[in-house]
Tab-separated table of C-alpha atoms in Angstrom:
chain	number	residue	atom	x	y	z
A	1	MET	CA	5.583	1.290	15.523
A	2	HIS	CA	8.873	-0.565	15.597
A	3	VAL	CA	9.066	-3.795	13.581
A	4	LYS	CA	12.039	-6.012	14.345
A	5	GLU	CA	13.384	-8.177	11.520
A	6	VAL	CA	15.213	-11.398	12.408
A	7	LEU	CA	16.963	-13.726	9.964
A	8	LEU	CA	16.030	-17.372	10.516
A	9	PRO	CA	18.783	-19.376	8.761
A	10	GLY	CA	17.311	-22.028	6.514
A	11	VAL	CA	13.763	-20.833	7.238
A	12	GLY	CA	13.369	-17.219	6.137
A	13	LEU	CA	12.660	-13.987	8.018
A	14	ARG	CA	10.651	-13.219	11.134
A	15	TYR	CA	9.073	-9.829	11.638
A	16	GLU	CA	7.843	-9.029	15.107
A	17	PHE	CA	6.195	-6.107	16.840
A	18	THR	CA	4.238	-5.356	19.985
A	19	SER	CA	0.537	-4.599	19.593
A	20	HIS	CA	-1.227	-1.714	21.306
A	21	MET	CA	-2.358	-4.240	23.945
A	22	GLY	CA	1.209	-5.324	24.695
A	23	GLU	CA	1.061	-8.636	22.805
A	24	ARG	CA	4.125	-9.682	20.820
A	25	ILE	CA	3.123	-10.704	17.320
A	26	GLY	CA	5.361	-12.336	14.746
A	27	ILE	CA	5.082	-13.005	11.043
A	28	ILE	CA	7.412	-15.635	9.664
A	29	ALA	CA	8.103	-15.247	5.951
A	30	ARG	CA	9.339	-18.666	4.901
A	31	ARG	CA	11.691	-19.260	1.981
A	32	THR	CA	8.963	-21.462	0.494
A	33	GLY	CA	6.752	-18.373	0.087
A	34	ASP	CA	4.390	-19.303	2.926
A	35	PHE	CA	3.739	-17.019	5.890
A	36	GLU	CA	2.947	-17.939	9.458
A	37	VAL	CA	1.431	-15.571	12.014
A	38	VAL	CA	2.426	-16.325	15.605
A	39	THR	CA	2.034	-14.803	19.054
A	40	TYR	CA	4.487	-15.034	21.927
A	41	THR	CA	3.597	-16.020	25.449
A	42	ALA	CA	4.227	-13.575	28.280
A	43	GLN	CA	5.802	-16.321	30.390
A	44	ASP	CA	8.477	-17.282	27.836
A	45	PRO	CA	9.500	-14.589	25.335
A	46	ASP	CA	11.041	-17.222	23.048
A	47	ALA	CA	8.013	-19.526	22.935
A	48	CYS	CA	5.450	-18.801	20.268
A	49	ARG	CA	2.015	-20.122	19.443
A	50	PRO	CA	0.986	-20.412	15.775
A	51	VAL	CA	-2.189	-18.495	14.952
A	52	PHE	CA	-2.519	-19.363	11.261
A	53	ARG	CA	-0.525	-20.078	8.113
A	54	LEU	CA	-1.011	-18.479	4.694
A	55	THR	CA	0.158	-19.428	1.232
A	56	GLU	CA	1.978	-16.748	-0.747
A	57	GLU	CA	-1.223	-16.016	-2.688
A	58	GLU	CA	-3.306	-15.770	0.496
A	59	ALA	CA	-0.724	-13.491	2.126
A	60	GLU	CA	-0.797	-11.232	-0.929
A	61	ALA	CA	-4.589	-11.031	-0.718
A	62	VAL	CA	-4.429	-10.106	2.985
A	63	ALA	CA	-1.739	-7.504	2.293
A	64	GLN	CA	-3.876	-5.908	-0.386
A	65	ILE	CA	-6.976	-5.944	1.794
A	66	LEU	CA	-5.108	-4.271	4.624
A	67	GLY	CA	-2.813	-2.065	2.560
A	68	ALA	CA	-4.381	-0.688	-0.601
A	69	PRO	CA	-7.467	0.985	0.845
A	70	ARG	CA	-5.438	2.301	3.766
A	71	ILE	CA	-3.131	4.281	1.492
A	72	ALA	CA	-5.900	6.706	0.601
A	73	GLU	CA	-7.021	6.757	4.235
A	74	ARG	CA	-3.515	7.639	5.424
A	75	PHE	CA	-3.225	10.460	2.917
A	76	THR	CA	-6.640	11.711	3.974
A	77	GLN	CA	-5.473	11.752	7.596
A	78	LEU	CA	-2.348	13.651	6.566
A	79	THR	CA	-4.351	16.253	4.701
A	80	ARG	CA	-6.448	16.934	7.801
A	81	GLU	CA	-3.253	18.082	9.481
A	82	VAL	CA	-2.256	20.475	6.681
A	83	PRO	CA	-4.769	23.250	5.918
A	84	GLY	CA	-5.609	23.505	2.222
A	85	LEU	CA	-4.180	20.098	1.362
A	86	GLU	CA	-6.539	17.331	0.288
A	87	ALA	CA	-6.405	13.764	-1.004
A	88	GLY	CA	-8.475	12.449	-3.871
A	89	GLN	CA	-8.989	9.306	-5.903
A	90	ILE	CA	-9.347	9.469	-9.665
A	91	THR	CA	-10.216	6.428	-11.754
A	92	VAL	CA	-8.688	6.189	-15.217
A	93	GLY	CA	-11.660	5.499	-17.469
A	94	PRO	CA	-11.378	3.230	-20.510
A	95	ASP	CA	-11.853	6.291	-22.774
A	96	SER	CA	-9.128	8.357	-21.112
A	97	PRO	CA	-6.559	9.639	-23.603
A	98	PHE	CA	-3.859	8.419	-21.188
A	99	VAL	CA	-4.738	4.704	-21.203
A	100	GLU	CA	-1.586	2.785	-22.183
A	101	ARG	CA	0.496	5.967	-21.975
A	102	PRO	CA	3.151	6.918	-19.409
A	103	LEU	CA	2.040	8.887	-16.363
A	104	GLY	CA	4.558	11.610	-17.261
A	105	ASP	CA	2.601	12.368	-20.439
A	106	THR	CA	-0.170	13.837	-18.278
A	107	ARG	CA	2.154	16.555	-16.932
A	108	ALA	CA	-0.373	16.646	-14.072
A	109	ARG	CA	1.890	18.147	-11.447
A	110	THR	CA	3.233	20.835	-13.755
A	111	ARG	CA	-0.247	21.734	-14.973
A	112	THR	CA	-2.113	21.594	-11.638
A	113	GLY	CA	0.372	21.583	-8.763
A	114	ALA	CA	-1.220	18.354	-7.487
A	115	SER	CA	0.845	15.164	-7.167
A	116	ILE	CA	-0.101	11.614	-8.095
A	117	VAL	CA	1.404	9.757	-5.138
A	118	ALA	CA	0.169	6.231	-5.843
A	119	VAL	CA	-1.536	4.104	-8.464
A	120	VAL	CA	-3.860	1.331	-7.288
A	121	ARG	CA	-4.135	-1.296	-10.004
A	122	GLY	CA	-6.433	-4.128	-9.052
A	123	ASP	CA	-4.755	-5.726	-6.046
A	124	ASP	CA	-1.437	-3.927	-6.557
A	125	VAL	CA	-0.327	-0.566	-5.196
A	126	ILE	CA	2.401	1.377	-6.948
A	127	ALA	CA	3.603	3.925	-4.408
A	128	SER	CA	5.447	7.005	-5.707
A	129	PRO	CA	4.983	6.033	-9.359
A	130	ASN	CA	7.632	7.319	-11.724
A	131	PRO	CA	6.789	9.219	-14.917
A	132	ALA	CA	7.418	6.104	-17.029
A	133	GLU	CA	4.637	4.127	-15.269
A	134	VAL	CA	2.111	3.214	-17.975
A	135	LEU	CA	-1.494	3.936	-16.996
A	136	ARG	CA	-4.178	1.313	-17.516
A	137	ALA	CA	-7.950	1.566	-17.710
A	138	ARG	CA	-9.477	1.253	-14.205
A	139	ASP	CA	-6.277	2.349	-12.434
A	140	VAL	CA	-7.115	4.463	-9.400
A	141	LEU	CA	-4.807	7.435	-8.945
A	142	ILE	CA	-4.240	8.742	-5.430
A	143	VAL	CA	-3.738	12.495	-5.740
A	144	ILE	CA	-2.576	15.032	-3.141
A	145	GLY	CA	-3.086	18.752	-3.640
A	146	THR	CA	-5.622	21.503	-3.360
A	147	GLU	CA	-9.247	20.800	-4.223
A	148	GLU	CA	-8.737	22.804	-7.405
A	149	GLY	CA	-5.553	20.889	-8.273
A	150	ILE	CA	-7.219	17.501	-7.779
A	151	GLY	CA	-10.108	18.648	-9.986
A	152	GLY	CA	-7.556	19.689	-12.586
A	153	VAL	CA	-5.923	16.259	-12.559
A	154	GLU	CA	-9.346	14.680	-12.991
A	155	GLN	CA	-9.992	16.886	-16.026
A	156	ILE	CA	-6.623	15.974	-17.509
A	157	ILE	CA	-7.156	12.248	-16.996
A	158	ASP	CA	-10.687	12.420	-18.431
A	159	LYS	CA	-10.103	14.716	-21.402
A	160	GLY	CA	-6.390	15.241	-21.875
């Protein structure tokens, strides 16, 4: 899907795309931190109709609702296309030896061949985390690899 980005001087940025039904949809990210979702009329491509407005906090909540769970879903879809590749989710328990330690300390990829491709922390998603990313209790690790490799990462996270 192509998303067009347009600078609105003094206002912010407008992102627009065409839905699968042919509707033009825009999201205006205002400099104030607010967001406005609009649709464009077929009769006048420059005229838009506001759908709703979100505060920065509300927009963040919507982004997390739509984005975080879909990361695992997207990786799962990818793994269906590659034989032998799977996606898994591993929760860092409060008793894990890696709580408050950098991800690199796990040496998960070296030890198992599986890759930790994202960390979901509450409402935040850290895509492609670097080895210095400090793990927290209740983080959810999105792991890509073989079934055996994912199981190995789980063992490492649980027991060290």
